[in-house]
JSON list of C-alpha atoms in Angstrom, two decimals:
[
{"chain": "A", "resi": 1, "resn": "UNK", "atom": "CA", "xyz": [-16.65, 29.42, -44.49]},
{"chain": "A", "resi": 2, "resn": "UNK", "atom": "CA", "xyz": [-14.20, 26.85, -42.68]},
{"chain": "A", "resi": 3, "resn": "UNK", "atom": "CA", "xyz": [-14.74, 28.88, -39.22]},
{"chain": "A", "resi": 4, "resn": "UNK", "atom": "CA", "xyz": [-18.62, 29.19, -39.26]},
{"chain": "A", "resi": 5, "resn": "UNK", "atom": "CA", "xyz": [-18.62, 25.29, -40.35]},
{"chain": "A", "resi": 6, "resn": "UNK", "atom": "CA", "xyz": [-16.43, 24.78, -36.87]},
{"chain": "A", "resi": 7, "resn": "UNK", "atom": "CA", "xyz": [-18.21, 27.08, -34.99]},
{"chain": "A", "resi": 8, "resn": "UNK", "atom": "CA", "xyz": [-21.37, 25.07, -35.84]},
{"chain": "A", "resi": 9, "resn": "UNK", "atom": "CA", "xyz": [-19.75, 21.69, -35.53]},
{"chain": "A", "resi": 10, "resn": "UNK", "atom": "CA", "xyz": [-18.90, 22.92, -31.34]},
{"chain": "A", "resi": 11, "resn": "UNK", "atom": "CA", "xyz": [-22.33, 24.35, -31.21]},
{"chain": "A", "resi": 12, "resn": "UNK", "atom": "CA", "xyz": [-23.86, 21.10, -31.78]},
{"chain": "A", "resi": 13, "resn": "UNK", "atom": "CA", "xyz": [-21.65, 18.92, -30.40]},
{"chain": "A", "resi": 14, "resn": "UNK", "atom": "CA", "xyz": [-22.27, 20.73, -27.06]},
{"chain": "A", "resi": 15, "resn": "UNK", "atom": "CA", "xyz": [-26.00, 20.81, -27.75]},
{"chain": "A", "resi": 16, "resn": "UNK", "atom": "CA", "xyz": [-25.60, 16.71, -27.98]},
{"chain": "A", "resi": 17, "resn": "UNK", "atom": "CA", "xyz": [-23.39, 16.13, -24.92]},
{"chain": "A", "resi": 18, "resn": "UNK", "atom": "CA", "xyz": [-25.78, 15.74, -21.80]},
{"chain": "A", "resi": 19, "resn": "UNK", "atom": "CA", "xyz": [-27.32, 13.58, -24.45]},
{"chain": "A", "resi": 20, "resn": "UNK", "atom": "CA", "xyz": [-24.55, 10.91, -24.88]},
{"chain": "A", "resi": 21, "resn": "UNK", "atom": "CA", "xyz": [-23.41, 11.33, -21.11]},
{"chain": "A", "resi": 22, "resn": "UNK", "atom": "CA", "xyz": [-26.82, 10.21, -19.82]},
{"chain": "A", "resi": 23, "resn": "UNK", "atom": "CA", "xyz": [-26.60, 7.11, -22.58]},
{"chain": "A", "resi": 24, "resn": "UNK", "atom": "CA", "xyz": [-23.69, 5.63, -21.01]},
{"chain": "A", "resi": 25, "resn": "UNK", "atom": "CA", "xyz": [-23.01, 1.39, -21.41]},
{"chain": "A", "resi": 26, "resn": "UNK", "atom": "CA", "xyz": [-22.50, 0.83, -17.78]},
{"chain": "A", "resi": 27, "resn": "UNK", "atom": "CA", "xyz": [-25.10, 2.80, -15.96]},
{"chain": "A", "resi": 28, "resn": "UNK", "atom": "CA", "xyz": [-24.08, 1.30, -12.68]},
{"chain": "A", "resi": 29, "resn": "UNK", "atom": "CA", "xyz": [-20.73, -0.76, -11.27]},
{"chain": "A", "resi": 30, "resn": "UNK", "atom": "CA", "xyz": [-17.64, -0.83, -9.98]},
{"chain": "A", "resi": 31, "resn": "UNK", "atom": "CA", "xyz": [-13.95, -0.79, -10.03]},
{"chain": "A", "resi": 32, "resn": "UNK", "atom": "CA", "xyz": [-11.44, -2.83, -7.89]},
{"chain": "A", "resi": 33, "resn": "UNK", "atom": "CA", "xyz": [-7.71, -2.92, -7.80]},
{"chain": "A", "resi": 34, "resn": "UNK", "atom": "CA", "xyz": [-5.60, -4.97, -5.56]},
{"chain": "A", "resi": 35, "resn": "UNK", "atom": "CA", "xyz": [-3.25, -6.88, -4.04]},
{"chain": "A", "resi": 36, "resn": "UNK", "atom": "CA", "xyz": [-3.16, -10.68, -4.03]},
{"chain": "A", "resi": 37, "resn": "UNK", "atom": "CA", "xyz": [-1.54, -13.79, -2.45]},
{"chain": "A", "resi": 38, "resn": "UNK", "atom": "CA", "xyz": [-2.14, -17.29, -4.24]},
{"chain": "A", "resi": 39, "resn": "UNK", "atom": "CA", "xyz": [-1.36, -20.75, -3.54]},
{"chain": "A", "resi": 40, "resn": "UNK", "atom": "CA", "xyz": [-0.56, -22.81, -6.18]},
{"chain": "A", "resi": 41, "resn": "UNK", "atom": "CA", "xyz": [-1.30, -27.02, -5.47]},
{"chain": "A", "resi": 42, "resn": "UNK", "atom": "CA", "xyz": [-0.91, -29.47, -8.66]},
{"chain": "A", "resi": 43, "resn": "UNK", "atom": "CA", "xyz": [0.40, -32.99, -8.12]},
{"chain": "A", "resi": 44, "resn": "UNK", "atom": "CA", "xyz": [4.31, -32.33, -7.85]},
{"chain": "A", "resi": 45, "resn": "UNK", "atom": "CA", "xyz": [4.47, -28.96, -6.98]},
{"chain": "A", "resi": 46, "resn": "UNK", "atom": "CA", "xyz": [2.82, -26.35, -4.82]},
{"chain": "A", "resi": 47, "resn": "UNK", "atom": "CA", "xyz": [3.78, -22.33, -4.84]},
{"chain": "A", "resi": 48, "resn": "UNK", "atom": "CA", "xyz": [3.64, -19.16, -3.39]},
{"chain": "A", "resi": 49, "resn": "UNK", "atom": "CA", "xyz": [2.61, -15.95, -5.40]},
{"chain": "A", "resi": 50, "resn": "UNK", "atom": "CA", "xyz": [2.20, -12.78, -4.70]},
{"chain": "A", "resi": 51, "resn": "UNK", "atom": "CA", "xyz": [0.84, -9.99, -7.25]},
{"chain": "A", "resi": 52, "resn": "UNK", "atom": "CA", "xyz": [-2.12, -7.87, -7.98]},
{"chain": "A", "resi": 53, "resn": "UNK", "atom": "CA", "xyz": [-6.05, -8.71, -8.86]},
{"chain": "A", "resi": 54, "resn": "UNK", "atom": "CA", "xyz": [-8.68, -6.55, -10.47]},
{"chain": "A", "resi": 55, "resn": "UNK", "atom": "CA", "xyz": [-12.00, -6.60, -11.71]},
{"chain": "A", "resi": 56, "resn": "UNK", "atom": "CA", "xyz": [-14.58, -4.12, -12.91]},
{"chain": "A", "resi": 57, "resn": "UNK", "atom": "CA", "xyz": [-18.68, -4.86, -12.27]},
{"chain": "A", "resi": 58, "resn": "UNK", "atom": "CA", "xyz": [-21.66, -3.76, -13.75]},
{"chain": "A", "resi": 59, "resn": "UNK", "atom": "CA", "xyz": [-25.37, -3.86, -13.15]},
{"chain": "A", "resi": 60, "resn": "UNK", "atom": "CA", "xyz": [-27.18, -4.21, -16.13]},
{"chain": "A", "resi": 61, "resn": "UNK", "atom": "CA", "xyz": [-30.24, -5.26, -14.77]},
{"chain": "A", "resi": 62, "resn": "UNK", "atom": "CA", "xyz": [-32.31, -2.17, -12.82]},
{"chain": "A", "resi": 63, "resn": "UNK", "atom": "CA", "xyz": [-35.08, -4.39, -11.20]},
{"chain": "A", "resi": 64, "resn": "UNK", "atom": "CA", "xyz": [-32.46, -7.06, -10.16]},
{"chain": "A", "resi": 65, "resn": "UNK", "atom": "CA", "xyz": [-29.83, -4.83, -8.59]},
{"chain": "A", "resi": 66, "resn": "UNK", "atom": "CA", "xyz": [-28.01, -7.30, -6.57]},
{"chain": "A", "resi": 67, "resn": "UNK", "atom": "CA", "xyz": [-26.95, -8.95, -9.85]},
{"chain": "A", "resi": 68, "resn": "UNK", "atom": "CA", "xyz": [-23.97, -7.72, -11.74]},
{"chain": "A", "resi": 69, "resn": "UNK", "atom": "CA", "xyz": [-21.57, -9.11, -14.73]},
{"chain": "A", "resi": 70, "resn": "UNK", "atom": "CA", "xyz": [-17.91, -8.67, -13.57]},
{"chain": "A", "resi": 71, "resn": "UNK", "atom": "CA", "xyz": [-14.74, -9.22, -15.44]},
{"chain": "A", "resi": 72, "resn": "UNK", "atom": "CA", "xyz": [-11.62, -10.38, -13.29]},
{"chain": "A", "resi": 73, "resn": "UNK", "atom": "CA", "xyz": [-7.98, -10.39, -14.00]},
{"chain": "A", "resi": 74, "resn": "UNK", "atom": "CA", "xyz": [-5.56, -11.31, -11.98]},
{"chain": "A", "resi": 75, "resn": "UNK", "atom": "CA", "xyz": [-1.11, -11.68, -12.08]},
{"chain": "A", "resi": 76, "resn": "UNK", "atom": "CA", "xyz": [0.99, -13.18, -9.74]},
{"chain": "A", "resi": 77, "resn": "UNK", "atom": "CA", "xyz": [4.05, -14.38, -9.77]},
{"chain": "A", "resi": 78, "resn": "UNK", "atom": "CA", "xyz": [6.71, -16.52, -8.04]},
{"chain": "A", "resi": 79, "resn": "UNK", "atom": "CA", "xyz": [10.40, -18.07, -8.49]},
{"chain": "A", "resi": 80, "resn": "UNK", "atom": "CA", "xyz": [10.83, -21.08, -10.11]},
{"chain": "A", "resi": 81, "resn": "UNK", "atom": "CA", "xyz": [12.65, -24.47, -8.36]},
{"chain": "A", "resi": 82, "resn": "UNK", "atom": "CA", "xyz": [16.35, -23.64, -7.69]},
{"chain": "A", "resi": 83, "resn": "UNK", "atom": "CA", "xyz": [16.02, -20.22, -9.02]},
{"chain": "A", "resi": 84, "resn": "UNK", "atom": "CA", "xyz": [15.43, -21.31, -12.26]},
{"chain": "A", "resi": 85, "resn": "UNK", "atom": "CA", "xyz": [13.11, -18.43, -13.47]},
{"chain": "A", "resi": 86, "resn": "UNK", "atom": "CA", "xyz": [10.15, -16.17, -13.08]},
{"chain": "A", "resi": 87, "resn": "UNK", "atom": "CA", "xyz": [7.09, -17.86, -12.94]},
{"chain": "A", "resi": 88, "resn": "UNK", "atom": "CA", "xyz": [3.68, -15.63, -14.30]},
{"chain": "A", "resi": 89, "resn": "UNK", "atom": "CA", "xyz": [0.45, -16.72, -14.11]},
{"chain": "A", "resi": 90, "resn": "UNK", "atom": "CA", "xyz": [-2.40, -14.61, -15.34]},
{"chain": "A", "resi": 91, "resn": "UNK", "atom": "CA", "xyz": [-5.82, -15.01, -15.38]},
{"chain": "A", "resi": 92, "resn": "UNK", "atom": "CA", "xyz": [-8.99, -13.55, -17.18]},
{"chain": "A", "resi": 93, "resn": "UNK", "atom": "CA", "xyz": [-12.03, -14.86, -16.36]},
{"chain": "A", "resi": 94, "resn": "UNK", "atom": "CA", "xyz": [-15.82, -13.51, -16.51]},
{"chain": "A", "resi": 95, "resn": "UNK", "atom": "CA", "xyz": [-18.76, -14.28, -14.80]},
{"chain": "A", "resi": 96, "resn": "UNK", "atom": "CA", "xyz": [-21.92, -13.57, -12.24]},
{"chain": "A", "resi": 97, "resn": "UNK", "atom": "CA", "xyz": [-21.65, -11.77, -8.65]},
{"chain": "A", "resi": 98, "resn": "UNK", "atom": "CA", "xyz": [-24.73, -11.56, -6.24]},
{"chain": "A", "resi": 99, "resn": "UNK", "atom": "CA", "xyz": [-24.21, -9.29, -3.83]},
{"chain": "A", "resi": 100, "resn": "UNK", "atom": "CA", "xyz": [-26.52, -7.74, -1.25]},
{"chain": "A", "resi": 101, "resn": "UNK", "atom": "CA", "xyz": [-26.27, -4.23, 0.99]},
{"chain": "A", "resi": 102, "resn": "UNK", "atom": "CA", "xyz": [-26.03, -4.42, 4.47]},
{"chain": "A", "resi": 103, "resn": "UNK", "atom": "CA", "xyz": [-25.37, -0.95, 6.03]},
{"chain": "A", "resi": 104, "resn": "UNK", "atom": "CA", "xyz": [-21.89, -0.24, 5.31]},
{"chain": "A", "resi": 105, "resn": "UNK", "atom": "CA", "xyz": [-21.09, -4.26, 4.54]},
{"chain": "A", "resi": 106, "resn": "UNK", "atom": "CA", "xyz": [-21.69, -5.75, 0.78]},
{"chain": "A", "resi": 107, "resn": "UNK", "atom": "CA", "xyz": [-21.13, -8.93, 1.02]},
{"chain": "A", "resi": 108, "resn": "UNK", "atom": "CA", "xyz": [-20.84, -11.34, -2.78]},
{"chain": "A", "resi": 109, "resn": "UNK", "atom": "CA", "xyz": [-20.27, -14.51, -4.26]},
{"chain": "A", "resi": 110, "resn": "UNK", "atom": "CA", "xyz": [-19.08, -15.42, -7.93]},
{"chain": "A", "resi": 111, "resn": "UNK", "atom": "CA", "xyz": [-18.86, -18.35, -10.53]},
{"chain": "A", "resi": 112, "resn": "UNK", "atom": "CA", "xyz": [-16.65, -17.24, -12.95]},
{"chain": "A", "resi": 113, "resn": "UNK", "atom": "CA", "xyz": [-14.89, -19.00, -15.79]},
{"chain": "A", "resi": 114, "resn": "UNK", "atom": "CA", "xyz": [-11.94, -17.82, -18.78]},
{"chain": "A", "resi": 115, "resn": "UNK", "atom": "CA", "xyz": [-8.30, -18.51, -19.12]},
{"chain": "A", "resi": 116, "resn": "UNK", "atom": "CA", "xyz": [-5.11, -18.76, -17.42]},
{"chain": "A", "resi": 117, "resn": "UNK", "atom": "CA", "xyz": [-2.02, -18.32, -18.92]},
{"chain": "A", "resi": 118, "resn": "UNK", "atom": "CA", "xyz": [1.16, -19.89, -17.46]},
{"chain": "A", "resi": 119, "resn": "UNK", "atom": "CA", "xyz": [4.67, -18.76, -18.65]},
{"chain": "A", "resi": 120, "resn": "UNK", "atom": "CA", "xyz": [7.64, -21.00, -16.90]},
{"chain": "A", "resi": 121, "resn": "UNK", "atom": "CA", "xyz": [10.66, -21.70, -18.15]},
{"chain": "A", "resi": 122, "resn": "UNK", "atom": "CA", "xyz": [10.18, -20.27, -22.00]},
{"chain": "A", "resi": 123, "resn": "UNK", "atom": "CA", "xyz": [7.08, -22.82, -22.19]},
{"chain": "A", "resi": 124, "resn": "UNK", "atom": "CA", "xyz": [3.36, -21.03, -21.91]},
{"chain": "A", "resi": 125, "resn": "UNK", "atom": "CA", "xyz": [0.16, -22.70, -21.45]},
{"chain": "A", "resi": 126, "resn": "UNK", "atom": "CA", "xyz": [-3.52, -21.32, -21.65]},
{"chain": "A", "resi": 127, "resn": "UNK", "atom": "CA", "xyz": [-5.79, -23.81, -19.85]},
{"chain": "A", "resi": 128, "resn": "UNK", "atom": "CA", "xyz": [-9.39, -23.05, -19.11]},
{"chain": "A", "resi": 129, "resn": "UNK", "atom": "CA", "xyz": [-9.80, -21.57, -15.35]},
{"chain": "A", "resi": 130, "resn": "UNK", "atom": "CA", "xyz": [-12.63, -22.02, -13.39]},
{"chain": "A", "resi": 131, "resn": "UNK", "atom": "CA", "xyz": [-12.90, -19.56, -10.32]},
{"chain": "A", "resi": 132, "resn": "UNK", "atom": "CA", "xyz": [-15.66, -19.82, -7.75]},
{"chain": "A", "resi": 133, "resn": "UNK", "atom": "CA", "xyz": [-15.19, -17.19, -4.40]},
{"chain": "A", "resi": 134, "resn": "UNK", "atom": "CA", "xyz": [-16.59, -14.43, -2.64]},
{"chain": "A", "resi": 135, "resn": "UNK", "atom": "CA", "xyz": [-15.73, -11.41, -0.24]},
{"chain": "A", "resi": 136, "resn": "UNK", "atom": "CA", "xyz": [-17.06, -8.51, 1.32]},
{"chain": "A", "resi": 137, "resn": "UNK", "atom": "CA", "xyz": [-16.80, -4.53, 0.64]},
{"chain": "A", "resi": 138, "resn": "UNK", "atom": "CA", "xyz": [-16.69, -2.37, 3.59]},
{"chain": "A", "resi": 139, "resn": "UNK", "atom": "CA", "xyz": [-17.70, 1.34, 3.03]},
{"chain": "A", "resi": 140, "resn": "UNK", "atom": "CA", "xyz": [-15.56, 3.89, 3.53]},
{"chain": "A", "resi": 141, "resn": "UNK", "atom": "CA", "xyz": [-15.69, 7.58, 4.91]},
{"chain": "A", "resi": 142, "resn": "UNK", "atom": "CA", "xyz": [-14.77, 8.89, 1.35]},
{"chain": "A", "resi": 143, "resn": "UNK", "atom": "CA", "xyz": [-17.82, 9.28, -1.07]},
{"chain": "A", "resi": 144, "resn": "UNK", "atom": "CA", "xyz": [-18.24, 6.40, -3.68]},
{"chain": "A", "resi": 145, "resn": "UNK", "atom": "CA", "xyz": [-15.03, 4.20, -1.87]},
{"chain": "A", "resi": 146, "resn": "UNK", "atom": "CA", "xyz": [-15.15, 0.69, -0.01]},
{"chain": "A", "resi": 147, "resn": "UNK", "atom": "CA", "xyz": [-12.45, -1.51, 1.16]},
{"chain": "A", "resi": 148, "resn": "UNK", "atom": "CA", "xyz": [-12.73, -5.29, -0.18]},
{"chain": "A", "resi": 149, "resn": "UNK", "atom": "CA", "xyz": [-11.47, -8.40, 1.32]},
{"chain": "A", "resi": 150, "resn": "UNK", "atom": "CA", "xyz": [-11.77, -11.53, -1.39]},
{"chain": "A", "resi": 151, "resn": "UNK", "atom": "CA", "xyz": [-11.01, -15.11, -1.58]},
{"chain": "A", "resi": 152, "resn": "UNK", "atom": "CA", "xyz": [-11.04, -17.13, -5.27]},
{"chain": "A", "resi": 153, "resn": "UNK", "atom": "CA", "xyz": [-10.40, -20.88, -5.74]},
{"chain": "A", "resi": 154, "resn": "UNK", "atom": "CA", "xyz": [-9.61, -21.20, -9.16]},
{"chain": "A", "resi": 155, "resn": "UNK", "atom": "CA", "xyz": [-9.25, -24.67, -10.67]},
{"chain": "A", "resi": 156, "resn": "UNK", "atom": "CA", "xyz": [-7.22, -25.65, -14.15]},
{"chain": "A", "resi": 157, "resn": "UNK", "atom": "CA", "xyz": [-6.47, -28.81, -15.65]},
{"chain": "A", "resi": 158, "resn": "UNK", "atom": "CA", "xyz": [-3.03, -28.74, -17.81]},
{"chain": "A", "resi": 159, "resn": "UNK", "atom": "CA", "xyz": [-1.42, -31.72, -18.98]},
{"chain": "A", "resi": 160, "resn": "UNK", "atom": "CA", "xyz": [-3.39, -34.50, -17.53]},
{"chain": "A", "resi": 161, "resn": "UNK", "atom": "CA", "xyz": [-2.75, -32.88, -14.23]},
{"chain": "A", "resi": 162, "resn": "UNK", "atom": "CA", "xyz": [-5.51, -30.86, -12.12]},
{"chain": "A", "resi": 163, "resn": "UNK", "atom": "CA", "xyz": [-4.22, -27.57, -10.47]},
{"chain": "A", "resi": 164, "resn": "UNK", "atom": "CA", "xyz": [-5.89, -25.81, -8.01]},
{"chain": "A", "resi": 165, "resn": "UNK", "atom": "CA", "xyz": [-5.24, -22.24, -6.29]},
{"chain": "A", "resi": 166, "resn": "UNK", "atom": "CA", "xyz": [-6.58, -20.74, -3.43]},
{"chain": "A", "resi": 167, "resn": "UNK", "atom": "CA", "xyz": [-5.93, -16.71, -3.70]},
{"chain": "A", "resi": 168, "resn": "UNK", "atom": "CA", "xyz": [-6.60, -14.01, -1.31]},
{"chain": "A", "resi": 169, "resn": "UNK", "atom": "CA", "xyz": [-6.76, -10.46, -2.59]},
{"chain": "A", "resi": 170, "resn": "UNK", "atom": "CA", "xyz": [-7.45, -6.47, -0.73]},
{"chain": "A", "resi": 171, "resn": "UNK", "atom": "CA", "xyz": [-7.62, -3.72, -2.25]},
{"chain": "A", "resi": 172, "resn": "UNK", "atom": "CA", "xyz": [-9.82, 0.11, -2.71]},
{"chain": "A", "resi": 173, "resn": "UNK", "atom": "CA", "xyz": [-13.02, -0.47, -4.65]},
{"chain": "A", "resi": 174, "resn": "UNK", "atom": "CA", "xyz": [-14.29, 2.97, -6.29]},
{"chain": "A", "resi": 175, "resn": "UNK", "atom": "CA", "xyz": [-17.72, 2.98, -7.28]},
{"chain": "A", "resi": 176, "resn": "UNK", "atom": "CA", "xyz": [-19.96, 4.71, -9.81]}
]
């Protein structure tokens, strides 16, 4: 009795499967992962980071296709004054991109908002980021794969103090 009720459980889970697969969430998007180079400008100080930025997109919207929801994170990370420590600074924001196809180019903008986390010197902060930028996607010869090239300001205010970082980032975009 216990191997007909399995063999009936596969039977109809493989009856059901092109089912779910065609119901996905994300019909449409992509994927991005990354390299990045900030710099950091508050009042006193100002930084270099380097460290990595990614993001995934989606198109929920069929009949307005050049308008997608993406979710951004981003590390980087940099020495503190006189060696005093790692500093890590994080970021998770979310947001609108409008992007348009132009032959191989895709060229975007975003307005994107969330939270940074700061961790320096045992002490962490979470202000609320704000991140306005844009870039472009170059295709590339492999099926489904483009190159991006994108640059984020990204404004906090911690402290009574206003911080503001400009952050370049490449890296492989896959998309589905």
């Amino acid at each position: 009795m216990l191997k007909t009720a399995a063999v009936v459980l596969a039977f109809v889970s493989l009856l059901l499967f092109p089912t779910i697969s065609k119901a996905q969430l994300i019909p449409s998007g992509n994927v991005y992962a990354g390299v990045a180079y900030a710099d950091s400008v508050d009042v006193v100080n100002r930084g270099a980071y380097r460290g990595w930025d990614g993001s995934v997109e989606a198109f929920p919207l069929r009949r307005l296709s050049y308008i997608g929801i993406v979710l951004d994170g981003s590390g980087v990370y940099t020495r503190g004054v006189a060696n005093s420590g790692t500093i890590q600074q994080y970021n998770l924001v979310i947001g609108p991109r409008i992007s348009m196809n132009y032959g191989k180019w895709r060229p975007f903008v975003h307005v994107m908002g969330g939270i940074q986390r700061t961790k320096s010197g045992g002490n962490t902060y979470n202000p609320a980021a704000f991140d306005i930028g844009g870039g472009v996607d170059r295709k590339l010869p492999f099926k489904n794969f483009s190159w991006r090239l994108q640059f984020d300001y990204v404004h906090t205010h911690l402290l009574s103090q206003n911080q503001n970082e400009y952050r370049g980032s490449t890296g492989i975009v896959w998309r589905f």
